Tab-separated table of C-alpha atoms in Angstrom:
chain	number	residue	atom	x	y	z
A	1	MET	CA	-109.583	228.675	77.387
A	2	LYS	CA	-107.646	231.844	77.942
A	3	ARG	CA	-104.379	231.262	79.702
A	4	ASN	CA	-105.159	233.644	82.501
A	5	ARG	CA	-108.408	231.860	83.101
A	6	ARG	CA	-106.401	228.777	83.968
A	7	ILE	CA	-105.005	230.675	86.809
A	8	SER	CA	-108.078	230.347	88.702
A	9	ALA	CA	-107.415	226.688	88.859
A	10	VAL	CA	-104.507	227.437	90.992
A	11	ALA	CA	-106.511	229.053	93.546
A	12	ALA	CA	-108.704	226.132	93.762
A	13	LEU	CA	-105.871	223.843	94.071
A	14	ALA	CA	-104.348	225.613	96.831
A	15	LEU	CA	-107.589	225.715	98.184
A	16	ALA	CA	-108.684	222.310	97.742
A	17	ALA	CA	-105.784	220.667	98.821
A	18	LEU	CA	-104.878	222.671	96.948
A	19	VAL	CA	-106.262	220.410	94.869
A	20	THR	CA	-107.080	222.704	92.181
A	21	GLY	CA	-104.741	224.828	90.455
A	22	THR	CA	-103.626	228.286	90.428
A	23	GLY	CA	-104.725	229.749	87.460
A	24	ALA	CA	-102.557	227.013	87.897
A	25	GLY	CA	-104.377	224.655	90.068
A	26	PHE	CA	-104.191	220.960	90.311
A	27	ALA	CA	-105.603	220.723	86.867
A	28	ALA	CA	-103.781	223.607	85.429
A	29	THR	CA	-101.034	221.420	84.150
A	30	THR	CA	-102.961	220.819	80.956
A	31	THR	CA	-102.845	222.865	77.789
A	32	PRO	CA	-105.502	225.588	77.724
A	33	SER	CA	-108.309	225.146	75.243
A	34	ALA	CA	-109.780	227.815	73.042
A	35	THR	CA	-112.851	228.244	75.223
A	36	PRO	CA	-112.531	231.182	77.673
A	37	VAL	CA	-114.018	229.410	80.677
A	38	ALA	CA	-112.292	229.185	84.035
A	39	THR	CA	-111.363	225.648	85.060
A	40	HIS	CA	-109.506	223.943	87.844
A	41	ALA	CA	-106.829	221.337	87.869
A	42	PHE	CA	-109.063	218.623	89.086
A	43	ASP	CA	-111.435	219.215	86.235
A	44	THR	CA	-108.799	218.023	83.774
A	45	ALA	CA	-106.769	215.616	85.891
A	46	PRO	CA	-106.310	212.287	84.094
A	47	ALA	CA	-108.586	209.502	85.210
A	48	THR	CA	-105.543	207.427	86.103
A	49	ALA	CA	-104.232	210.002	88.564
A	50	PRO	CA	-103.753	208.547	92.042
A	51	ALA	CA	-106.435	209.556	94.508
A	52	PRO	CA	-105.361	212.110	97.097
A	53	THR	CA	-104.819	210.690	100.534
A	54	PRO	CA	-107.517	211.418	103.131
A	55	SER	CA	-104.699	212.260	105.529
A	56	PHE	CA	-103.448	215.092	103.330
A	57	HIS	CA	-101.661	217.852	105.162
A	58	GLY	CA	-99.939	220.443	103.017
A	59	THR	CA	-96.738	222.146	104.077
A	60	LEU	CA	-95.174	225.116	102.305
A	61	PRO	CA	-91.387	225.607	102.366
A	62	ALA	CA	-89.997	227.604	105.269
A	63	PRO	CA	-88.814	231.147	104.528
A	64	THR	CA	-85.098	231.461	103.793
A	65	GLY	CA	-84.306	234.928	105.167
A	66	PRO	CA	-83.089	236.061	108.593
A	67	TYR	CA	-86.529	237.180	109.791
A	68	ALA	CA	-89.680	235.304	110.654
A	69	ALA	CA	-92.884	236.116	108.765
A	70	GLY	CA	-95.613	237.831	110.754
A	71	GLU	CA	-99.157	237.969	109.423
A	72	ASP	CA	-102.214	240.192	109.852
A	73	ILE	CA	-105.513	240.121	107.953
A	74	ILE	CA	-107.011	243.539	107.271
A	75	HIS	CA	-110.326	244.556	105.707
A	76	LEU	CA	-110.602	247.702	103.591
A	77	THR	CA	-113.599	249.460	102.035
A	78	ASP	CA	-113.254	251.825	99.087
A	79	ALA	CA	-116.272	254.078	99.509
A	80	SER	CA	-115.444	255.903	96.274
A	81	ARG	CA	-116.610	253.091	93.989
A	82	PRO	CA	-119.074	250.199	93.940
A	83	ASP	CA	-117.943	246.621	93.637
A	84	PRO	CA	-117.126	246.140	89.921
A	85	TRP	CA	-118.496	242.592	89.724
A	86	VAL	CA	-121.555	242.844	92.001
A	87	PRO	CA	-122.500	246.536	92.158
A	88	SER	CA	-125.577	245.740	94.245
A	89	SER	CA	-123.299	244.619	97.090
A	90	GLY	CA	-122.276	248.216	97.737
A	91	PRO	CA	-118.811	249.798	98.025
A	92	ARG	CA	-115.770	247.771	97.025
A	93	GLN	CA	-114.570	245.613	99.926
A	94	LEU	CA	-111.150	243.983	100.025
A	95	THR	CA	-109.496	241.430	102.259
A	96	VAL	CA	-105.723	241.814	102.391
A	97	THR	CA	-103.126	239.583	104.026
A	98	MET	CA	-100.220	241.620	105.384
A	99	VAL	CA	-96.974	239.651	105.799
A	100	TYR	CA	-94.072	241.431	107.483
A	101	PRO	CA	-90.575	240.918	108.949
A	102	ALA	CA	-91.063	239.539	112.444
A	103	VAL	CA	-89.115	238.373	115.467
A	104	PRO	CA	-88.658	234.576	115.406
A	105	GLY	CA	-90.530	232.668	118.079
A	106	THR	CA	-93.370	235.170	118.445
A	107	GLY	CA	-97.019	234.894	117.400
A	108	THR	CA	-99.121	231.817	116.676
A	109	PRO	CA	-99.231	229.731	113.451
A	110	ALA	CA	-101.441	231.381	110.839
A	111	PRO	CA	-103.996	229.306	108.904
A	112	TYR	CA	-103.665	229.111	105.136
A	113	MET	CA	-107.197	230.419	104.700
A	114	THR	CA	-110.528	230.493	106.492
A	115	LEU	CA	-112.797	227.453	106.494
A	116	ALA	CA	-115.296	229.349	104.349
A	117	GLU	CA	-112.610	230.265	101.807
A	118	ALA	CA	-111.489	226.640	101.701
A	119	ALA	CA	-115.059	225.422	101.254
A	120	GLY	CA	-115.557	227.904	98.425
A	121	HIS	CA	-112.489	226.630	96.633
A	122	ILE	CA	-113.541	223.044	96.968
A	123	GLN	CA	-117.050	223.819	95.732
A	124	GLN	CA	-115.840	225.818	92.738
A	125	ALA	CA	-113.375	223.070	91.819
A	126	LYS	CA	-116.079	220.400	92.204
A	127	ILE	CA	-113.841	218.246	94.380
A	128	PRO	CA	-115.730	215.118	95.467
A	129	ALA	CA	-116.048	214.320	99.141
A	130	SER	CA	-114.401	210.956	98.482
A	131	SER	CA	-111.125	212.742	97.672
A	132	GLY	CA	-110.368	213.343	101.323
A	133	ILE	CA	-109.866	217.048	100.567
A	134	THR	CA	-111.754	218.998	103.206
A	135	PRO	CA	-112.010	222.638	104.252
A	136	GLN	CA	-110.288	221.649	107.482
A	137	ASN	CA	-107.156	220.214	105.916
A	138	VAL	CA	-106.947	222.920	103.269
A	139	SER	CA	-107.221	225.729	105.810
A	140	SER	CA	-104.602	224.058	108.004
A	141	VAL	CA	-101.796	223.939	105.416
A	142	THR	CA	-98.570	224.909	107.202
A	143	THR	CA	-97.641	228.421	106.058
A	144	HIS	CA	-94.666	229.379	108.289
A	145	ALA	CA	-96.452	232.694	108.905
A	146	PHE	CA	-97.404	233.732	112.433
A	147	ASP	CA	-100.439	235.730	113.520
A	148	GLY	CA	-99.630	238.663	115.763
A	149	ALA	CA	-95.867	238.120	115.628
A	150	ARG	CA	-93.748	240.945	117.018
A	151	PRO	CA	-92.413	243.081	114.141
A	152	GLN	CA	-88.777	243.798	113.514
A	153	HIS	CA	-87.707	247.424	113.913
A	154	GLY	CA	-87.135	249.549	110.853
A	155	LYS	CA	-88.790	250.438	107.560
A	156	TYR	CA	-89.138	248.068	104.624
A	157	PRO	CA	-90.214	248.247	100.963
A	158	LEU	CA	-93.841	247.359	100.236
A	159	VAL	CA	-94.634	244.662	97.654
A	160	LEU	CA	-98.208	243.937	96.561
A	161	LEU	CA	-98.992	240.444	95.203
A	162	SER	CA	-101.925	239.610	92.924
A	163	PRO	CA	-103.019	236.009	92.138
A	164	GLY	CA	-104.305	234.472	88.921
A	165	PHE	CA	-107.847	234.724	87.631
A	166	GLY	CA	-110.265	233.044	90.016
A	167	ASP	CA	-107.481	232.168	92.453
A	168	PRO	CA	-107.492	233.358	96.041
A	169	ARG	CA	-104.644	235.529	97.257
A	170	MET	CA	-103.293	232.675	99.424
A	171	VAL	CA	-101.765	230.736	96.524
A	172	LEU	CA	-98.828	233.181	96.653
A	173	THR	CA	-98.192	232.605	100.362
A	174	SER	CA	-94.832	230.854	99.955
A	175	LEU	CA	-93.495	233.848	97.998
A	176	ALA	CA	-94.985	236.331	100.468
A	177	THR	CA	-93.448	234.692	103.534
A	178	ASP	CA	-90.041	234.497	101.887
A	179	LEU	CA	-90.089	238.148	100.846
A	180	ALA	CA	-91.038	239.127	104.397
A	181	SER	CA	-88.161	237.051	105.777
A	182	HIS	CA	-85.787	239.058	103.572
A	183	GLY	CA	-87.048	242.428	104.738
A	184	TYR	CA	-90.202	243.313	102.797
A	185	VAL	CA	-93.732	244.146	103.857
A	186	VAL	CA	-96.060	242.204	101.572
A	187	ALA	CA	-99.739	242.809	100.825
A	188	LEU	CA	-101.617	239.866	99.298
A	189	VAL	CA	-104.650	241.443	97.635
A	190	GLY	CA	-107.710	239.328	96.816
A	191	ASP	CA	-110.265	240.032	94.076
A	192	THR	CA	-113.576	240.032	95.949
A	193	ASN	CA	-116.363	238.478	93.847
A	194	GLY	CA	-113.697	237.632	91.259
A	195	ASP	CA	-112.230	234.514	92.827
A	196	SER	CA	-113.309	231.393	94.711
A	197	GLY	CA	-113.897	233.332	97.904
A	198	GLU	CA	-112.551	236.076	100.152
A	199	THR	CA	-113.873	236.258	103.718
A	200	LEU	CA	-114.907	239.873	104.281
A	201	ALA	CA	-115.137	241.959	107.449
A	202	ASN	CA	-118.795	240.974	107.924
A	203	GLY	CA	-117.877	237.288	107.878
A	204	GLN	CA	-119.394	236.624	104.468
A	205	THR	CA	-117.387	234.817	101.780
A	206	PRO	CA	-118.988	235.600	98.401
A	207	PRO	CA	-118.351	233.211	95.485
A	208	CYS	CA	-116.932	234.193	92.118
A	209	ALA	CA	-119.412	236.232	90.088
A	210	ILE	CA	-117.337	236.372	86.890
A	211	CYS	CA	-115.415	233.092	86.619
A	212	ASP	CA	-117.889	231.489	84.206
A	213	ASP	CA	-118.517	234.546	82.044
A	214	PRO	CA	-117.275	233.670	78.519
A	215	ASN	CA	-117.567	237.306	77.418
A	216	LEU	CA	-115.547	238.832	80.228
A	217	ASP	CA	-113.084	241.467	79.021
A	218	MET	CA	-109.784	240.675	80.735
A	219	ASP	CA	-108.565	244.259	80.259
A	220	THR	CA	-111.456	245.203	82.528
A	221	VAL	CA	-110.213	242.760	85.157
A	222	THR	CA	-106.691	244.197	85.218
A	223	ALA	CA	-108.035	247.757	85.279
A	224	SER	CA	-110.225	246.906	88.280
A	225	ARG	CA	-107.393	245.191	90.092
A	226	ALA	CA	-105.102	248.157	89.409
A	227	LEU	CA	-107.670	250.386	91.132
A	228	ASP	CA	-107.705	247.941	94.051
A	229	GLU	CA	-103.925	248.027	94.337
A	230	SER	CA	-103.691	251.819	94.205
A	231	PHE	CA	-106.380	252.009	96.888
A	232	VAL	CA	-104.441	249.579	99.080
A	233	ILE	CA	-101.301	251.669	98.621
A	234	ASP	CA	-103.271	254.775	99.612
A	235	GLN	CA	-104.530	253.094	102.775
A	236	LEU	CA	-101.153	251.699	103.797
A	237	THR	CA	-99.142	254.852	103.242
A	238	HIS	CA	-101.359	257.388	105.042
A	239	GLY	CA	-101.066	256.695	108.751
A	240	ASN	CA	-101.812	253.454	110.548
A	241	THR	CA	-105.602	253.429	110.664
A	242	ALA	CA	-105.829	250.762	107.950
A	243	TRP	CA	-103.108	248.592	109.469
A	244	ARG	CA	-101.598	248.828	112.928
A	245	LEU	CA	-98.060	248.211	111.594
A	246	ALA	CA	-98.132	250.600	108.649
A	247	HIS	CA	-95.166	252.436	110.180
A	248	LEU	CA	-93.012	249.547	108.929
A	249	ILE	CA	-93.575	250.595	105.314
A	250	ASP	CA	-91.120	252.715	103.347
A	251	LYS	CA	-93.693	254.466	101.182
A	252	HIS	CA	-91.044	255.547	98.683
A	253	GLU	CA	-90.119	251.959	97.757
A	254	ILE	CA	-93.137	250.099	96.357
A	255	GLY	CA	-93.257	247.104	94.026
A	256	VAL	CA	-96.013	244.959	92.529
A	257	ALA	CA	-95.943	241.360	91.341
A	258	GLY	CA	-98.478	238.801	90.274
A	259	HIS	CA	-99.160	235.461	88.676
A	260	SER	CA	-101.055	235.029	85.414
A	261	ILE	CA	-103.605	237.821	85.192
A	262	GLY	CA	-102.088	239.060	88.440
A	263	GLY	CA	-98.888	239.600	86.460
A	264	ALA	CA	-100.817	241.585	83.885
A	265	THR	CA	-102.241	243.530	86.822
A	266	ALA	CA	-98.701	244.432	87.902
A	267	ALA	CA	-98.128	246.109	84.550
A	268	ALA	CA	-101.525	247.830	84.596
A	269	THR	CA	-100.855	249.146	88.105
A	270	MET	CA	-97.459	250.527	87.066
A	271	ILE	CA	-99.056	252.331	84.145
A	272	ALA	CA	-101.755	253.841	86.360
A	273	ASP	CA	-99.744	254.576	89.506
A	274	PRO	CA	-96.335	256.302	89.360
A	275	ARG	CA	-95.685	255.443	93.015
A	276	VAL	CA	-94.904	251.878	91.974
A	277	ARG	CA	-91.201	251.636	91.224
A	278	ALA	CA	-90.860	248.043	89.970
A	279	GLY	CA	-93.066	245.190	88.729
A	280	VAL	CA	-93.019	241.444	88.062
A	281	ASN	CA	-95.224	239.358	85.778
A	282	MET	CA	-95.073	235.634	86.548
A	283	ASP	CA	-96.345	233.695	83.527
A	284	GLY	CA	-99.226	235.966	82.648
A	285	LYS	CA	-100.445	237.220	79.292
A	286	PHE	CA	-100.506	241.016	79.233
A	287	TYR	CA	-103.988	242.595	79.308
A	288	PRO	CA	-103.508	245.101	77.729
A	289	VAL	CA	-100.051	245.178	76.170
A	290	PRO	CA	-98.220	248.285	77.450
A	291	MET	CA	-97.480	250.989	74.916
A	292	PRO	CA	-93.972	252.447	74.511
A	293	GLY	CA	-93.351	255.074	77.169
A	294	GLN	CA	-95.955	253.742	79.614
A	295	ILE	CA	-93.515	251.683	81.730
A	296	ASN	CA	-90.056	253.185	82.025
A	297	ARG	CA	-89.367	251.641	85.422
A	298	PRO	CA	-87.850	248.219	86.194
A	299	PHE	CA	-89.852	245.182	85.125
A	300	LEU	CA	-89.238	241.414	85.343
A	301	MET	CA	-90.983	238.841	83.157
A	302	LEU	CA	-90.651	235.302	84.579
A	303	GLY	CA	-92.447	232.455	82.846
A	304	GLU	CA	-92.497	228.850	81.706
A	305	THR	CA	-90.547	227.947	78.583
A	306	ASP	CA	-93.270	226.355	76.451
A	307	THR	CA	-95.210	229.592	76.062
A	308	HIS	CA	-92.867	232.402	76.981
A	309	LEU	CA	-89.634	231.815	75.110
A	310	ALA	CA	-88.840	234.569	72.634
A	311	GLY	CA	-90.982	233.718	69.619
A	312	GLY	CA	-93.397	231.705	71.776
A	313	SER	CA	-97.138	231.482	71.405
A	314	ASP	CA	-97.847	234.360	73.814
A	315	THR	CA	-96.924	237.255	71.536
A	316	THR	CA	-97.801	239.826	74.218
A	317	TRP	CA	-94.452	239.123	75.884
A	318	GLU	CA	-92.412	240.173	72.850
A	319	GLN	CA	-94.647	243.196	72.333
A	320	THR	CA	-94.266	244.210	75.984
A	321	TRP	CA	-90.510	243.610	75.963
A	322	ALA	CA	-90.163	246.021	73.048
A	323	ALA	CA	-92.290	248.625	74.848
A	324	LEU	CA	-90.514	248.508	78.220
A	325	GLY	CA	-88.222	251.499	78.674
A	326	GLY	CA	-86.431	250.842	81.961
A	327	TYR	CA	-84.280	248.107	83.481
A	328	LYS	CA	-85.826	244.834	82.346
A	329	LYS	CA	-85.274	241.088	82.504
A	330	TRP	CA	-87.026	238.263	80.649
A	331	LEU	CA	-86.476	234.809	82.144
A	332	THR	CA	-88.036	231.436	81.387
A	333	VAL	CA	-87.906	228.253	83.451
A	334	THR	CA	-87.431	224.900	81.723
A	335	GLY	CA	-89.867	222.206	82.830
A	336	ALA	CA	-92.197	224.632	84.595
A	337	ASN	CA	-95.921	224.836	83.992
A	338	HIS	CA	-98.362	227.629	84.707
A	339	PRO	CA	-98.773	226.937	88.473
A	340	SER	CA	-95.039	226.418	89.075
A	341	PHE	CA	-94.719	230.010	90.288
A	342	THR	CA	-97.324	229.526	93.022
A	343	ASP	CA	-97.998	227.146	95.921
A	344	VAL	CA	-100.198	224.966	93.758
A	345	ASP	CA	-97.850	222.398	92.204
A	346	LEU	CA	-96.265	221.585	95.549
A	347	LEU	CA	-99.611	221.157	97.279
A	348	GLU	CA	-100.850	219.023	94.406
A	349	GLU	CA	-97.817	216.780	94.760
A	350	GLN	CA	-98.404	216.454	98.492
A	351	ALA	CA	-102.022	215.515	97.778
A	352	GLY	CA	-100.902	212.761	95.400
A	353	PHE	CA	-101.571	214.369	92.030
A	354	PRO	CA	-99.266	214.448	88.963
A	355	THR	CA	-96.868	217.369	88.666
A	356	PRO	CA	-94.852	218.941	85.833
A	357	PRO	CA	-91.278	217.956	84.891
A	358	LEU	CA	-89.898	220.697	87.130
A	359	ASP	CA	-89.879	219.570	90.753
A	360	PRO	CA	-92.569	221.657	92.501
A	361	GLU	CA	-90.274	222.739	95.304
A	362	ARG	CA	-87.678	223.841	92.731
A	363	GLY	CA	-90.348	225.985	91.139
A	364	ILE	CA	-90.911	227.752	94.452
A	365	VAL	CA	-87.163	228.105	95.091
A	366	ILE	CA	-86.566	229.655	91.661
A	367	THR	CA	-89.534	231.992	91.975
A	368	ARG	CA	-88.443	233.176	95.413
A	369	GLU	CA	-84.793	233.662	94.460
A	370	TYR	CA	-85.353	235.640	91.270
A	371	VAL	CA	-88.256	237.766	92.495
A	372	THR	CA	-86.370	238.646	95.682
A	373	ALA	CA	-83.183	239.393	93.728
A	374	PHE	CA	-85.131	241.665	91.396
A	375	PHE	CA	-86.741	243.635	94.208
A	376	ASP	CA	-83.446	243.772	96.125
A	377	GLN	CA	-81.868	245.392	93.090
A	378	THR	CA	-84.691	247.758	92.219
A	379	LEU	CA	-86.142	248.702	95.616
A	380	LYS	CA	-83.101	248.295	97.906
A	381	ASN	CA	-80.293	249.080	95.440
A	382	ILE	CA	-78.573	245.792	96.343
A	383	HIS	CA	-76.924	244.304	93.265
A	384	SER	CA	-77.683	240.637	92.684
A	385	PRO	CA	-75.338	238.668	90.382
A	386	LEU	CA	-78.235	236.252	89.904
A	387	LEU	CA	-79.742	238.718	87.428
A	388	ASP	CA	-76.544	239.189	85.405
A	389	GLY	CA	-76.902	235.981	83.393
A	390	PRO	CA	-77.229	232.196	83.524
A	391	SER	CA	-76.292	230.558	86.816
A	392	PRO	CA	-74.844	227.037	87.231
A	393	ASN	CA	-76.957	226.704	90.375
A	394	ASN	CA	-80.135	227.361	88.389
A	395	PRO	CA	-79.663	225.619	85.030
A	396	GLU	CA	-83.437	225.648	84.437
A	397	VAL	CA	-83.478	229.454	84.139
A	398	LEU	CA	-82.935	230.793	80.618
A	399	PHE	CA	-82.328	234.458	79.851
A	400	GLN	CA	-84.296	235.901	76.920
A	401	PRO	CA	-83.875	237.301	74.315
């Protein structure tokens, strides 16, 4: 199956106990097959894997910055185009999680996702009821984000995050909360009708309409998501009607990042939208490969070693590296697997499922540190020695080429 299809497993994982992977879900630790069909971690988990505990309660790592992470959910409608996956549903609707620098001790704990989103993940991942994974315990994963928290004063760069194919936006929550704690406004953008479920303004949570399509053109997916991201930028940088705290955003400092096909989306968005100043691809094949001259702004490629070493099986990374014209870094993480850059591996471990050689919490730490360092350098002009070369504190991280 295509690598970016695996991403959807992540979503399910997070979702199902995060039992399924994240384009990397619970089952996403296996090697992708040649068949381009979306799967979830549980689908491929070995029969000898220990059963998840019925008392599962997932907890994401706390943010590491000086601020708390506030959270708002906003609903946006792009009246200029129909939904790309279900045109009969009308104009494109998006659900976006806004995470922002907040005053500690304010707000109330935010759920990981809605009950309907959790149920959709579990259904798509085909998690049996006997697993003990329920919509209630998936939605109640501890996020360290707080609904309605009082915002910090000031203006902050905007970073948009895009998940893997079929995965809900929430599987990047640990990265989003950490970025917010270090002084970023983060927009987690879901792919309505293109993942396991996004609860819309009308309360409906439509299932994935494209996850089982073997003929789906992945370039079409990244092009659609790039339109979504540009629309979100439009809405967030023109007054505060779309979001009550839009005044926090420095509209001149915008970055995009994503996992798996969400990483390919970051590149596609940079090509299409000159407002985006920096991008990050976390372990995603590029759809399409950028041409020379299309991205002359900073770009970070961060992936697992098996596939994304120089000379690795994903040749789109070498092709993209040669085409990038601006400040660029190519890093790989020894022992990581596809979901290591999301919440999925950690939640899988907490649910009692096997994990990759890299400790899941280390995967989150590395992802947070290097993505934040990259955006600090490119959006805040704060030099980070972490990006200068190998670090004794992070021996798993290899600099390529």
